[in-house]
Coordinates of C-alpha atoms in Angstrom, one line a residue:
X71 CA 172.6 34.9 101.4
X72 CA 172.8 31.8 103.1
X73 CA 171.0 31.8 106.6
X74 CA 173.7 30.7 109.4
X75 CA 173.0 27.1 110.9
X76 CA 171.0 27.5 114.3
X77 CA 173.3 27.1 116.9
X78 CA 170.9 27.1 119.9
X79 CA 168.5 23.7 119.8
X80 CA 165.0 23.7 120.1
X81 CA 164.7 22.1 123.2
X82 CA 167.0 24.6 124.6
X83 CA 164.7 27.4 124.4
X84 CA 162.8 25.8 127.1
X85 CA 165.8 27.4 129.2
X86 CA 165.9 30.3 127.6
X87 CA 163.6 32.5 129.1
X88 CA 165.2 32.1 132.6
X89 CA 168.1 33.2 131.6
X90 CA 166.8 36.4 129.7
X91 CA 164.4 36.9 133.2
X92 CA 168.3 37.0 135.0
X93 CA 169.7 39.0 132.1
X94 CA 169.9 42.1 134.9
X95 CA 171.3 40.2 137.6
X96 CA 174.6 39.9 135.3
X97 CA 176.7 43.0 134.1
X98 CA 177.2 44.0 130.2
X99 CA 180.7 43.6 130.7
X100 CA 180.2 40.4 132.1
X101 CA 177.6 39.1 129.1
X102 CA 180.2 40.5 126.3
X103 CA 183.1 38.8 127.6
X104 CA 181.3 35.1 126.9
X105 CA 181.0 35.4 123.3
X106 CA 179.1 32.7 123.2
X107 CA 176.4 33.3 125.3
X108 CA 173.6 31.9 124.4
X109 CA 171.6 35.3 124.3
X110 CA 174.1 36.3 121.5
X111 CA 173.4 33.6 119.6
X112 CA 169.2 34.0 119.9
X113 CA 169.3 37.9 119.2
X114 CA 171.7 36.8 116.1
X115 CA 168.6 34.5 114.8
X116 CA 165.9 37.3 116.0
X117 CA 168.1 39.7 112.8
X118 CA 169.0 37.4 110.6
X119 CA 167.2 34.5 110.7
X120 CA 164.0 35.2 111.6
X121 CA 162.6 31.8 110.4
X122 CA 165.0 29.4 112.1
X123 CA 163.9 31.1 115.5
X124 CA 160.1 31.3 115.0
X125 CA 160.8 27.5 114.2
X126 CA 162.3 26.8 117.5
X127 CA 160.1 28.7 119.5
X128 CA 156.9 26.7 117.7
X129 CA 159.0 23.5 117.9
X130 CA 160.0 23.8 121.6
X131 CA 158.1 22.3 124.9
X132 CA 156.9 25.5 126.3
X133 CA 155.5 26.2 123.1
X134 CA 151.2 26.0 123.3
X135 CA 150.2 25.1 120.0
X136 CA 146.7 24.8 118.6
X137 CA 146.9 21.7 116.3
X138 CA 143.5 19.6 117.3
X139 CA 141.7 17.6 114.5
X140 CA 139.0 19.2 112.4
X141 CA 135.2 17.7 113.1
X142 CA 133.1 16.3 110.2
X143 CA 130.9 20.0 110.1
X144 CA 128.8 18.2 107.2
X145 CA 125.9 17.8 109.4
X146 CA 125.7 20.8 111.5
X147 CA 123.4 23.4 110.3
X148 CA 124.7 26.6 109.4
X149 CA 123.9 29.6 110.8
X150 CA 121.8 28.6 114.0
X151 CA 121.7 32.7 114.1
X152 CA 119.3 33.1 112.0
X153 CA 116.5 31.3 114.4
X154 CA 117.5 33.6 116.3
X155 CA 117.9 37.1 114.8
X156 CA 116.5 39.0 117.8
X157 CA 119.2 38.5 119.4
X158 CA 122.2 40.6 117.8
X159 CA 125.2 39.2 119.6
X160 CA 124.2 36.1 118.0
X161 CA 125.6 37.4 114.5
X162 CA 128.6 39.1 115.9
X163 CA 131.6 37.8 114.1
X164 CA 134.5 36.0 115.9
X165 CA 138.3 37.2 116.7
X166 CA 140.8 34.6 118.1
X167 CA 144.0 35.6 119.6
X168 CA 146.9 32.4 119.7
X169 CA 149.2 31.2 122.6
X170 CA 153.0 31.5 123.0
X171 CA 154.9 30.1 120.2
X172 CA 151.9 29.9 118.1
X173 CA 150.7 31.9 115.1
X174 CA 147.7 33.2 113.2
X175 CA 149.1 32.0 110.1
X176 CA 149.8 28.3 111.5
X177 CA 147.8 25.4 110.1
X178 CA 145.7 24.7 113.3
X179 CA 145.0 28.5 114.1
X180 CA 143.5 28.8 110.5
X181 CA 141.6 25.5 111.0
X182 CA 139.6 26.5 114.1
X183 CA 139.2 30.0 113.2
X184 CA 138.1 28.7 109.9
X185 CA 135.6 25.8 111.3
X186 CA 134.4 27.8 114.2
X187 CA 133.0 30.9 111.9
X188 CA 131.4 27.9 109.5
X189 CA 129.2 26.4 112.6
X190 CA 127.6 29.6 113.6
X191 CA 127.7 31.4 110.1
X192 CA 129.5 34.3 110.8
X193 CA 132.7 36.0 109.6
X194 CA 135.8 34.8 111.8
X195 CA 139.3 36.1 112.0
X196 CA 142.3 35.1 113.8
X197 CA 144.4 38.3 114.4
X198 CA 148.0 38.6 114.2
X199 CA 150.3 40.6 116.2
X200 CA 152.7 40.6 113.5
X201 CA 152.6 41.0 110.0
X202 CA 154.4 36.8 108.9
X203 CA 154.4 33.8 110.9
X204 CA 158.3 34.4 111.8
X205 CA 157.1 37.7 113.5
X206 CA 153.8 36.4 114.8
X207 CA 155.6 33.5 116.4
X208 CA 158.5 35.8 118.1
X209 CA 156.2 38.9 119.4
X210 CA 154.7 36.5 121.4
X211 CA 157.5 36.6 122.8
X212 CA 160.1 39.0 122.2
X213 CA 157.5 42.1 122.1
X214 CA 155.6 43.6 125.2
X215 CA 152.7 42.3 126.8
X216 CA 151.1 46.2 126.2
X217 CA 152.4 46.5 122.7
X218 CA 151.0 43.3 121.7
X219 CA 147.4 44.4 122.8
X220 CA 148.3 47.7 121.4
X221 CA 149.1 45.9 118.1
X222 CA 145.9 43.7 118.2
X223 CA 143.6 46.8 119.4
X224 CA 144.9 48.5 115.7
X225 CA 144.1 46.0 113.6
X226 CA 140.7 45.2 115.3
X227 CA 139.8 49.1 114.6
X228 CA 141.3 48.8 111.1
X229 CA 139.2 45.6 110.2
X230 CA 135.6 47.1 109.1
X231 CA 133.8 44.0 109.8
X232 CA 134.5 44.1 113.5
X233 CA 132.8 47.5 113.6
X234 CA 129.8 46.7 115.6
X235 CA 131.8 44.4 118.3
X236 CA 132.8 40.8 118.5
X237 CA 133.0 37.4 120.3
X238 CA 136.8 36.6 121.5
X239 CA 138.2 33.3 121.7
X240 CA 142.0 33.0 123.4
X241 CA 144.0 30.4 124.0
X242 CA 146.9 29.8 126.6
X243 CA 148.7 33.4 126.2
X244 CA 146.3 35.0 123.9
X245 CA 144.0 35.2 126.6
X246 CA 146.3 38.0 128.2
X247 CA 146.0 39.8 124.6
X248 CA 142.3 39.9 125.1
X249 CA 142.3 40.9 128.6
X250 CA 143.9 44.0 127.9
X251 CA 142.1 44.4 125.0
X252 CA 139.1 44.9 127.1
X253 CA 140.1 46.4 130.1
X254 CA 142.3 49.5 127.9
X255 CA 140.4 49.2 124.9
X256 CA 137.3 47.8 124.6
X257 CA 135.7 49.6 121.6
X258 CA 134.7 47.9 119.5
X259 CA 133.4 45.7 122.2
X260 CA 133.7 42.3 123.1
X261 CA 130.7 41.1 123.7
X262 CA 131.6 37.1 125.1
X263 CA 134.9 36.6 125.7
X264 CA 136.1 32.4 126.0
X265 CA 139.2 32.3 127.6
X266 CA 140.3 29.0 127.2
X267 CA 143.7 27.7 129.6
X268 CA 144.6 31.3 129.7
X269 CA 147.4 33.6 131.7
X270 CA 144.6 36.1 132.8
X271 CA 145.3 35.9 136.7
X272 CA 149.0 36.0 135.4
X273 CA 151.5 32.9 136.3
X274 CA 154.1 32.5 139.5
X275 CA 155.9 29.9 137.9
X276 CA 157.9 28.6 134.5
X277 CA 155.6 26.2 132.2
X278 CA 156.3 22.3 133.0
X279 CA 157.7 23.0 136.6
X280 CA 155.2 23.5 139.4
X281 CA 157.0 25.6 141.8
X282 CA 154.8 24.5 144.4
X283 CA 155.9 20.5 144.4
X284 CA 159.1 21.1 143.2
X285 CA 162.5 22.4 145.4
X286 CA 163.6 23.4 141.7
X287 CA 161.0 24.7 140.0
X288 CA 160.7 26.8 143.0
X289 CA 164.4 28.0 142.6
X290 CA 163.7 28.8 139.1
X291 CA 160.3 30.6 139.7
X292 CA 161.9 32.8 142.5
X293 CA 164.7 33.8 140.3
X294 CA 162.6 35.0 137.8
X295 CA 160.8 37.2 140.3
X296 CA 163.7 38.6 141.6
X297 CA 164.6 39.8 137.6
X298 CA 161.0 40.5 136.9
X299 CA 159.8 43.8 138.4
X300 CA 162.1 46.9 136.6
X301 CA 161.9 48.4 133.8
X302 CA 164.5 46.3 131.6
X303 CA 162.6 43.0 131.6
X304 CA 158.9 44.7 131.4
X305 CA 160.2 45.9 128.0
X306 CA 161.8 42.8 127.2
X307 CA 160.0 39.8 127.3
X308 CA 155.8 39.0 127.2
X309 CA 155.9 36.7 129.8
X310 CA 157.9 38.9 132.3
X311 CA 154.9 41.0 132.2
X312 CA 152.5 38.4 133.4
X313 CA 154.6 37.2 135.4
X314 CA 152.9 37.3 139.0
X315 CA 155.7 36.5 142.3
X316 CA 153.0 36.3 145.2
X317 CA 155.9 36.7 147.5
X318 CA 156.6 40.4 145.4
X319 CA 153.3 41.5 145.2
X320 CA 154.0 43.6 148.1
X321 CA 156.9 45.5 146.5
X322 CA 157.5 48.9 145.2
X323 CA 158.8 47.2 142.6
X324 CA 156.0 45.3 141.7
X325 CA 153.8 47.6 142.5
X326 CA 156.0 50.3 139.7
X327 CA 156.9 47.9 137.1
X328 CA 154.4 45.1 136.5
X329 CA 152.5 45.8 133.7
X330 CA 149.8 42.8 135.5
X331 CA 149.9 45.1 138.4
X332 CA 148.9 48.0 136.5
X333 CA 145.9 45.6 134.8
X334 CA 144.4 44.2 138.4
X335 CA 144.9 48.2 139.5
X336 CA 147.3 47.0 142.0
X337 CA 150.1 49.1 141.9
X338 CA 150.9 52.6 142.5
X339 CA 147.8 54.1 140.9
X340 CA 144.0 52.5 140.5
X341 CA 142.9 53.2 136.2
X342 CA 139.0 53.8 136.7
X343 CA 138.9 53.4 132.5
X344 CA 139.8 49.6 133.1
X345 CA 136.9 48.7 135.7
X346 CA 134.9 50.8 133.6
X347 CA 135.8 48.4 130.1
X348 CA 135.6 45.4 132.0
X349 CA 131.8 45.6 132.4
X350 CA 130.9 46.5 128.6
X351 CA 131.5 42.9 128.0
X352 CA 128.5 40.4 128.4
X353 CA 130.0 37.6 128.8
X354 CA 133.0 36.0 130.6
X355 CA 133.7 32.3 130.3
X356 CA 136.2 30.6 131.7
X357 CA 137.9 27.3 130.8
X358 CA 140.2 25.7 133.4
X359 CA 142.4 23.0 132.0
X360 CA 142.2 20.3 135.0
X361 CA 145.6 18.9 134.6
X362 CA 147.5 21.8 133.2
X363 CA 151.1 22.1 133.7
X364 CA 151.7 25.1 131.9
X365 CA 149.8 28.0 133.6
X366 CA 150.4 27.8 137.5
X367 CA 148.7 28.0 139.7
X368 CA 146.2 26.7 137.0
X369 CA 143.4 28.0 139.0
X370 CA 144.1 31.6 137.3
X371 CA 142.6 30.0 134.7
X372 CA 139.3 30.9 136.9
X373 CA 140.9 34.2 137.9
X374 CA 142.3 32.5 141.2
X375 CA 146.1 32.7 142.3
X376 CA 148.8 32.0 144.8
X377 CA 147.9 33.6 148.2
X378 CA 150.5 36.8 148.7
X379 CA 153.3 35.8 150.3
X380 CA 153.8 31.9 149.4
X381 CA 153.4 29.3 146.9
X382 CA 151.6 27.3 148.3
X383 CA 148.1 27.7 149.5
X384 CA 145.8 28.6 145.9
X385 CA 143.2 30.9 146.6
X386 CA 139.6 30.7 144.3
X387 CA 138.4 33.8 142.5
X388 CA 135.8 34.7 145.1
X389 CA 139.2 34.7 147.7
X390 CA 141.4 36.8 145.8
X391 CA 142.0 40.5 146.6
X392 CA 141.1 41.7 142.9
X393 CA 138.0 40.0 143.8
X394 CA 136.6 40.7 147.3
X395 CA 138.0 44.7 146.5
X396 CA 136.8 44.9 143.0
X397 CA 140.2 45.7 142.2
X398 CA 139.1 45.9 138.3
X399 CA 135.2 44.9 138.1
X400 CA 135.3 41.2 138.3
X401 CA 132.9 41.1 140.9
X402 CA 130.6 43.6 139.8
X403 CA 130.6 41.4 136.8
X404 CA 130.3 38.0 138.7
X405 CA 127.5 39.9 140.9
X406 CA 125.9 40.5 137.2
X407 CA 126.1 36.8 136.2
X408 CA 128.3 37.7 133.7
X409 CA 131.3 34.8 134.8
X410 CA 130.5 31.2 133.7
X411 CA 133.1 28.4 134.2
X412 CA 134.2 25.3 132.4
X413 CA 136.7 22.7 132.6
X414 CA 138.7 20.1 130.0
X415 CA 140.1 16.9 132.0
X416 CA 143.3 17.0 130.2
X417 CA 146.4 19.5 129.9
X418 CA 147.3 22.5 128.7
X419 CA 145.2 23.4 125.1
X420 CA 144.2 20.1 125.3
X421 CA 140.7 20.1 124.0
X422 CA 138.5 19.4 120.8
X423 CA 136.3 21.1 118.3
X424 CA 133.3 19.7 119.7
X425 CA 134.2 21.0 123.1
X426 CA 135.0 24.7 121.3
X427 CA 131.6 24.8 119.6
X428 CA 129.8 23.5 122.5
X429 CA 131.1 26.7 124.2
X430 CA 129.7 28.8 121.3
X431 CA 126.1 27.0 121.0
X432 CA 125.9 27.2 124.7
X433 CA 127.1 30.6 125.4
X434 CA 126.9 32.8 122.3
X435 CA 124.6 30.5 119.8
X436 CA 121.9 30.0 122.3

């Protein structure tokens, strides 16, 4: 059959999310008397046109897509591993986990995953949380920020070549997948993780409005945590789940619902198994896009964040409460050495090849 024209644009998905955050703010009744709410028409794509929506959502401006140019690898020597065989985490092979509205299955995903493995000489996989790039694309964001790690933690255990452990690569959003990899998981084990422009700390505001210069952006980024914390929206959308209101933190709600709160152990109960994960891995490096405006504060892109209670003032790692507590090991493993930062000058995923293999000569190739 004929797949039905789209009737939501591309660029309107950049509002869509706000208005599925605020979905519980408005009755049923209320939604089903506007037949033409745009939620209609997006859960109408979701079941019958799969396609047309992972299009939108890889074709809109919130979208962080991996798409840099390929470097000339002609001259690099392969395997640098084998001078140095001693070491095993050298020859560990490589997972990479993709940001929102990007796929495993895309043409710049399979490029880097593809070049990346080829300079060090190992085997390297990008791995899907769904089984085509239509769902791929839309469990990034129509799918759970637990089930996604639950879905990536399964087919890490079913792949026998990741057996022994792994180095982990994430960018933008797939840096939350790999975070909760570790922390519930963890086995097999990550042995250096490169988060690159990632949601690790979480985010307290929507991508391309910085709710801490903006009167409207700040509208927008308190509305979504008024919807955030219950437990319609935690099962509805990924980014709900990371979504971190410092002026909520406080809350019983928070404190029940977030699925973050749960990860930072700063909610109603403290999970010794997730400090306990955290330290099996080696390695923690951490790549801070300077002039990001999609993660924000972008300092939680070196496990920093809002200060509770505000948007304004940006605390550093070494200030936060998950830090000076030990909330969930990060300072037992910054105590251990085991946190190394890095920076890119430009925005969100804005980086090369050469920078990416720098990271792996310096950190993992070494």
């Amino acid at each position: 059959s004929t797949a039905p024209s789209p009737i939501v644009s591309s660029r309107s998905i950049m509002y869509l999310l706000p208005a599925l955050l605020l979905l519980p703010i408005f009755t049923l009744a209320q939604i089903a008397e506007e037949n033409d709410h745009p939620l209609f028409d997006v859960l109408e794509l979701w079941e019958h046109s799969p396609e047309v929506l992972a299009e939108m959502i890889r074709s809109s401006p919130i979208a962080s897509i991996v798409d840099i140019p390929a470097t000339n690898t002609t001259n690099y020597k392969l395997a640098r591993v084998q001078k140095k065989n001693g070491n095993a985490a050298n020859v560990l092979p490589f997972v990479f986990a993709h940001g929102m509205g990007d796929s495993c299955f895309n043409p710049g995903m399979k490029r880097i995953t593809t070049d990346a493995g080829k300079h060090a000489g190992v085997y390297s996989t990008c791995i899907p949380t769904g089984d085509s790039q239509p769902a791929d694309t839309i469990h990034g964001f129509f799918m759970t920020m637990n089930k996604n790690v639950e879905v990536f933690a399964e087919k890490v255990r079913a792949n026998p070549k990741l057996a022994k452990g792994f180095n982990a690569f994430g960018f933008s959003q797939g840096n939350s997948v790999l975070r909760g990899y570790i922390q519930k998981y963890n086995d097999p084990p990550v042995n250096v993780v490169v988060h690159v422009h990632g949601t690790v700390s979480g985010v307290a505001g929507f991508p391309q409005c910085d709710p801490s210069k903006n009167i409207i952006c700040k509208a927008i980024a308190s509305a979504c945590g008024d919807a955030a914390y219950n437990a319609v929206t935690q099962n509805m959308l990924f980014q709900v789940d990371y979504f971190r209101d410092p002026t909520r933190v406080q809350s019983q709600a928070y404190k029940k619902y977030s699925e973050l709160a749960d990860w930072n152990n700063e909610g109603l109960t403290s999970n010794a198994t997730y400090t306990e994960n955290f330290g099996k891995t080696n390695k923690f490096v951490m790549v801070k896009a300077m002039e990001d405006t999609m993660v924000f504060p972008n300092e939680g892109e070196w496990w920093g964040h809002f200060e509770d209670g505000a948007r304004k003032k940006v605390l550093t790692m070494k200030e936060t409460e998950w830090y000076t507590k030990d909330l969930f090991g990060l300072k037992t493993a910054d105590e251990a050495g085991k946190i190394a930062f890095e920076s890119t000058p430009g925005n969100h995923l804005q980086f090369s090849e050469q920078d990416l293999f720098g990271w792996i000569d310096k950190y993992i190739v070494n």
